[in-house]
Coordinates of N, CA and C and ligand atoms in Angstrom, one line a residue:
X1 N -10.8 1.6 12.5 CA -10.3 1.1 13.7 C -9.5 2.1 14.5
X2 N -9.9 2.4 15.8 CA -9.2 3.6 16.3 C -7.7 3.2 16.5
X3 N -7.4 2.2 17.2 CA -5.8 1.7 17.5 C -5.1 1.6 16.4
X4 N -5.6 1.8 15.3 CA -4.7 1.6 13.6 C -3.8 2.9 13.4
X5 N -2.6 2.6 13.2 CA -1.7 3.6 12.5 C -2.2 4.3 11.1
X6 N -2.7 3.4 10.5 CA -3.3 3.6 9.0 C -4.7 4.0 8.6
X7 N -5.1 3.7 9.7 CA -6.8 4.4 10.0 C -6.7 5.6 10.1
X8 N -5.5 6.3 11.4 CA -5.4 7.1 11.4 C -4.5 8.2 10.1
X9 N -4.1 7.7 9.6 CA -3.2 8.2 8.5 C -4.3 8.6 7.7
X10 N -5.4 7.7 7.3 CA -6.8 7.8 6.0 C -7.9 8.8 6.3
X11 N -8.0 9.2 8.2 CA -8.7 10.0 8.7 C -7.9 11.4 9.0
X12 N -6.5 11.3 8.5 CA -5.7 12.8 8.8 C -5.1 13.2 9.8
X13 N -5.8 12.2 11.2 CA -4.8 12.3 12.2 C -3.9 12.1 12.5
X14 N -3.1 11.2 11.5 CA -1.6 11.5 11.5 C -1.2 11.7 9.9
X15 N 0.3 12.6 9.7 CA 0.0 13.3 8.4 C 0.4 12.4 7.8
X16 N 0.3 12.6 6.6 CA 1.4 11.5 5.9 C 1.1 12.7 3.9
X17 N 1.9 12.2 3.2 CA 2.1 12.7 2.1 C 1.2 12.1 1.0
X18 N 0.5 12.4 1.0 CA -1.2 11.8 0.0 C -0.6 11.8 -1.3
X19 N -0.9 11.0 -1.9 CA -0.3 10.5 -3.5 C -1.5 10.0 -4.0
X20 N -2.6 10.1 -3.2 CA -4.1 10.0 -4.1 C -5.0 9.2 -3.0
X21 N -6.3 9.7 -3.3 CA -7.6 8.9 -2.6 C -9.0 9.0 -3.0
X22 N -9.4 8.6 -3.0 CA -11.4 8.4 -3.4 C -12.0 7.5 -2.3
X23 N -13.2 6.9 -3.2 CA -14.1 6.4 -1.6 C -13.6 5.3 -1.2
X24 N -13.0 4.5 -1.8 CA -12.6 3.1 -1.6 C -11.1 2.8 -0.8
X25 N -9.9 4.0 -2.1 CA -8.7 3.7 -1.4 C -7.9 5.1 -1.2
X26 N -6.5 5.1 -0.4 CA -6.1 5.7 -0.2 C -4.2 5.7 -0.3
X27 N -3.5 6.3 -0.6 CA -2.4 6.1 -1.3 C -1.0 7.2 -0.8
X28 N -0.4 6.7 0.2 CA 1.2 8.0 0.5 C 2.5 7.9 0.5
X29 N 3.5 8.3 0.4 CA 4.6 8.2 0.4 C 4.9 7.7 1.2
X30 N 5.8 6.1 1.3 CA 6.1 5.7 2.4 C 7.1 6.3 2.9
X31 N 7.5 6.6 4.6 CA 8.2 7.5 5.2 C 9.6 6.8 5.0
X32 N 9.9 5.6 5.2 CA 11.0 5.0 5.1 C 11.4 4.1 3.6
X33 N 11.7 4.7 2.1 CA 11.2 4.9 1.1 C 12.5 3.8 0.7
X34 N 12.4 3.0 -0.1 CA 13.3 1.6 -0.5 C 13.8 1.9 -1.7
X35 N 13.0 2.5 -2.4 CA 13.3 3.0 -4.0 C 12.8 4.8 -4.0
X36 N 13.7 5.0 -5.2 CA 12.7 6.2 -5.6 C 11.3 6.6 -5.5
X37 N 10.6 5.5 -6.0 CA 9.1 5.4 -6.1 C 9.0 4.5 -4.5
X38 N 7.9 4.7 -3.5 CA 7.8 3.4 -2.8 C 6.4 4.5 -2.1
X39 N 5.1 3.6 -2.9 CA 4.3 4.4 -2.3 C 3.2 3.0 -1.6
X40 N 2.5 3.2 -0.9 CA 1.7 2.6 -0.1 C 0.4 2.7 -0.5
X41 N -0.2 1.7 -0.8 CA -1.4 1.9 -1.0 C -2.3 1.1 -0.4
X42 N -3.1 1.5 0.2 CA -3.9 1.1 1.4 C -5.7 1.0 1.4
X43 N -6.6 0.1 1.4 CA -8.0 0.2 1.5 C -8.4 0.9 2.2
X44 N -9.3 1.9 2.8 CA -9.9 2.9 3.8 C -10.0 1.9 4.5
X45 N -11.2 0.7 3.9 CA -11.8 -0.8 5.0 C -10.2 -0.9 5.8
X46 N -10.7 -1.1 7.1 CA -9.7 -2.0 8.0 C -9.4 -3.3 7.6
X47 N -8.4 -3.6 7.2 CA -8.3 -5.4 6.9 C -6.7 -5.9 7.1
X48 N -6.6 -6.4 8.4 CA -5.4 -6.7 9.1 C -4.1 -7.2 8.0
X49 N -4.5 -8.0 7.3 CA -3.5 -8.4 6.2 C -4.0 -9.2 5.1
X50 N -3.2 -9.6 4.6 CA -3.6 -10.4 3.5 C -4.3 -11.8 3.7
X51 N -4.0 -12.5 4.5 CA -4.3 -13.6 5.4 C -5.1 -13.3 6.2
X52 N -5.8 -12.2 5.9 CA -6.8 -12.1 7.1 C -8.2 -11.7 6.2
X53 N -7.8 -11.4 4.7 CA -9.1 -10.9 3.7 C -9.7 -12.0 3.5
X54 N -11.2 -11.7 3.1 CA -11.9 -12.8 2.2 C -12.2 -12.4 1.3
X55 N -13.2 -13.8 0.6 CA -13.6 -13.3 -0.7 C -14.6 -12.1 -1.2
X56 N -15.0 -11.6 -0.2 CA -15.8 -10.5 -0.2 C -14.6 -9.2 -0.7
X57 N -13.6 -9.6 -0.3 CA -12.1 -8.3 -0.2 C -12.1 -8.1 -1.7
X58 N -12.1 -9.5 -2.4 CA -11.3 -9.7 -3.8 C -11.0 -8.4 -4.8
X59 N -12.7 -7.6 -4.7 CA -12.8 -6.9 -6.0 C -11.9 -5.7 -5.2
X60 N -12.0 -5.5 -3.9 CA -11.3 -4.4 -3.0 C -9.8 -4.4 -3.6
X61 N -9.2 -5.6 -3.0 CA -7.8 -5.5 -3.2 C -7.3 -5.9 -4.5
X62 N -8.2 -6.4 -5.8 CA -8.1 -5.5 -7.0 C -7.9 -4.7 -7.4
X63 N -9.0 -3.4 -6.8 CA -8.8 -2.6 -7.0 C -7.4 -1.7 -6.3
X64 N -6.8 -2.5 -5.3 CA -5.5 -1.5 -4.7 C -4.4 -2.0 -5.9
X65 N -4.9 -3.1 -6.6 CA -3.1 -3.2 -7.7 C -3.8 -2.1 -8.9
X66 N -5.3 -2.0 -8.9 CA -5.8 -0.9 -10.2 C -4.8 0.8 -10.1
X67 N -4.8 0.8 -8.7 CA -4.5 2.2 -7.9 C -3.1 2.2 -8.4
X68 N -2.3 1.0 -7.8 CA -0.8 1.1 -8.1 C -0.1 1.2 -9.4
X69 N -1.4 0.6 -10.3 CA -1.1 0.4 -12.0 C -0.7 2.2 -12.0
X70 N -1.8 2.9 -11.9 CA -2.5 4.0 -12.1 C -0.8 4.9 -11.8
X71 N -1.1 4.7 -10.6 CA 0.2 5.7 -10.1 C 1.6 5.7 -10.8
X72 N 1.8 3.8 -11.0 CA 2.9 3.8 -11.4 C 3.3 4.6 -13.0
X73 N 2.0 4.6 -13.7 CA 2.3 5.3 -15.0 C 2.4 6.9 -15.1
X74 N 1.4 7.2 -13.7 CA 1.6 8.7 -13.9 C 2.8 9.1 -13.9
X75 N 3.8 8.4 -13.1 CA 5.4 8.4 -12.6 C 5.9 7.9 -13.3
X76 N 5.6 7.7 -14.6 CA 6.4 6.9 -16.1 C 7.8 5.9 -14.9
X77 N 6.9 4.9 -14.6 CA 8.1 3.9 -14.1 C 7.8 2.4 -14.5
X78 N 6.6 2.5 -15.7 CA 7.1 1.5 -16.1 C 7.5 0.8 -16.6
X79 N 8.8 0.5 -17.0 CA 10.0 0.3 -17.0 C 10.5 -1.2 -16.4
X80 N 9.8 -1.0 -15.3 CA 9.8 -1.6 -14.1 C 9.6 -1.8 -12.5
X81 N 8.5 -2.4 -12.2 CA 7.9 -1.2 -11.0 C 7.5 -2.8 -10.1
X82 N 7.4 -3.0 -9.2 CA 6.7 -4.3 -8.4 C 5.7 -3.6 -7.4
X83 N 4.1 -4.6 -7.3 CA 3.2 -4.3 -6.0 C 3.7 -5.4 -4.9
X84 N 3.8 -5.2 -3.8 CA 4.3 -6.2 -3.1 C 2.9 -6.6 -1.8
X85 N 2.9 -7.5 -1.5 CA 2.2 -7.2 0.1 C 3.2 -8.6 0.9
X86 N 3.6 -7.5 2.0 CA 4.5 -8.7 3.0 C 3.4 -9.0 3.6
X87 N 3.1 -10.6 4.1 CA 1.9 -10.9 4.5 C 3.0 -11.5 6.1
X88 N 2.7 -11.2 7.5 CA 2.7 -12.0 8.3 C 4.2 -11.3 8.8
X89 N 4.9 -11.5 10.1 CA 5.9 -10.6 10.9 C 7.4 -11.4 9.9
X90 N 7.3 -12.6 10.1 CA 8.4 -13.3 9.4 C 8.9 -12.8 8.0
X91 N 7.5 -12.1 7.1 CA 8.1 -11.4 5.8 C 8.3 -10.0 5.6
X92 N 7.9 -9.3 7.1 CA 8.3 -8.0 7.1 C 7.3 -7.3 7.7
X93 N 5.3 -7.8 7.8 CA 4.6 -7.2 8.1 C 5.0 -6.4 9.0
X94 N 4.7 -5.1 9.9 CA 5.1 -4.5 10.4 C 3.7 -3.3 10.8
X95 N 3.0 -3.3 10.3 CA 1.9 -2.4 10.6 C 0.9 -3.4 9.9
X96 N 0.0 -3.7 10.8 CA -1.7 -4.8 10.5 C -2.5 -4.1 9.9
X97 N -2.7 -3.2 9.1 CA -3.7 -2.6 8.3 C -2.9 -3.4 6.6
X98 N -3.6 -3.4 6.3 CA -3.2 -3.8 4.8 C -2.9 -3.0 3.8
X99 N -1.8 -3.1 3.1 CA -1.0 -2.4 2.3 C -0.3 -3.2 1.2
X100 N -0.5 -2.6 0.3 CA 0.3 -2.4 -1.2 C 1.4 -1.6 -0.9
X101 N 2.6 -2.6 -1.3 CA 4.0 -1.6 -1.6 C 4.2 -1.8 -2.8
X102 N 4.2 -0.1 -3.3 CA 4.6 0.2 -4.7 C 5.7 0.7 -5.1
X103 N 7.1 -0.1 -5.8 CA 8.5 0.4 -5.0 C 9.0 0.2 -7.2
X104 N 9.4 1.2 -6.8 CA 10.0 1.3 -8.4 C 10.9 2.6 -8.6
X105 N 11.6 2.8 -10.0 CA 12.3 3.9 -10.2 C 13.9 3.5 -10.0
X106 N 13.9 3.0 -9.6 CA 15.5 1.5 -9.8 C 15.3 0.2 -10.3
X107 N 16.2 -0.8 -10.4 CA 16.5 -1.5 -11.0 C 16.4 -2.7 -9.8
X108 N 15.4 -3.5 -9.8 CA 15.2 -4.5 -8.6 C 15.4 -5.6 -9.1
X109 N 16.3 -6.1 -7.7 CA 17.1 -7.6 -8.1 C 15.7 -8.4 -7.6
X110 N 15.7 -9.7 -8.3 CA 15.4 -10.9 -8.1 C 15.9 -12.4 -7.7
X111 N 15.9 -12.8 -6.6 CA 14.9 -12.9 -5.6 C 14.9 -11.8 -4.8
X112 N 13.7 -11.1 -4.2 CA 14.2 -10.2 -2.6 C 14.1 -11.1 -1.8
X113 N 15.0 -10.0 -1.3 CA 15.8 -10.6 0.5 C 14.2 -11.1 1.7
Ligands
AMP201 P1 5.4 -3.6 6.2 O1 6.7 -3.7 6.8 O2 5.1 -4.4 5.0 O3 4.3 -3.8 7.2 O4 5.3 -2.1 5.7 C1 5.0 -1.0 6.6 C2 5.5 0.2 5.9 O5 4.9 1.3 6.5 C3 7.0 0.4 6.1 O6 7.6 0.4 4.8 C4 7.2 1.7 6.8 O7 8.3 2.4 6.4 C5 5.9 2.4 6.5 N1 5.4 3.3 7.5 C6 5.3 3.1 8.9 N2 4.8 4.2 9.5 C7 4.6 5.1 8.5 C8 4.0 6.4 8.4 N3 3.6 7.1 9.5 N4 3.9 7.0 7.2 C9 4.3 6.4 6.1 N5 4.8 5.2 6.1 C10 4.9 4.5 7.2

């Protein structure tokens, strides 16, 4: 999608710090970073949010908690590590491309804010 921040991020037009990619997904340091670890992982496919996937997504966005598994061990964090997705403006969404937040490397209270 041309108007996407995150389309453009997966096509290089805008930079961002690559923490991994193949054909399906794509993976960077988020700029404004909540934990030690807080990396983003993101589908190539455009898919506005979580509330907006179907069941065709399923094995897709599977596969983005397979990616976060992945990462989070290479970065021996776990320990204790959370995938998050804020679905919708009220929980934080903030950019409509779909994203996995992968935030670990501290000690996360329960409930979040
Ligand atoms: P959310 O608030 O769940 O929609 O998450 C969006 C996340 O994208 C936030 O944590 C932002 O810090 C992050 N973000 C926004 N723009 C960029 C960017 N250009 N590069 C990396 N992360 C970004």
């Amino acid at each position: 999608m041309t108007d996407c921040l995150f389309c453009k991020i997966i096509a290089g037009r805008i930079p961002s710090k690559k923490v991994y990619e193949d054909d399906r997904a794509f993976a960077f340091e988020d700029v404004n970073p909540q934990a030690p670890t807080h990396v983003l992982i993101i589908p190539k496919k455009h898919i506005v949010g979580l509330k907006e996937a179907e069941e065709a997504d399923a094995e897709l966005l599977g596969y983005c908690q397979i990616v976060a598994a992945k990462i989070a061990r290479e970065r021996g964090i776990e320990q204790g590590y959370r995938t998050v997705y804020n679905v919708g403006p009220s929980a934080g969404q903030s950019v409509f491309h779909l994203h996995l937040h992968l935030i670990g490397g501290r000690a996360l209270g329960w409930p979040p804010g």
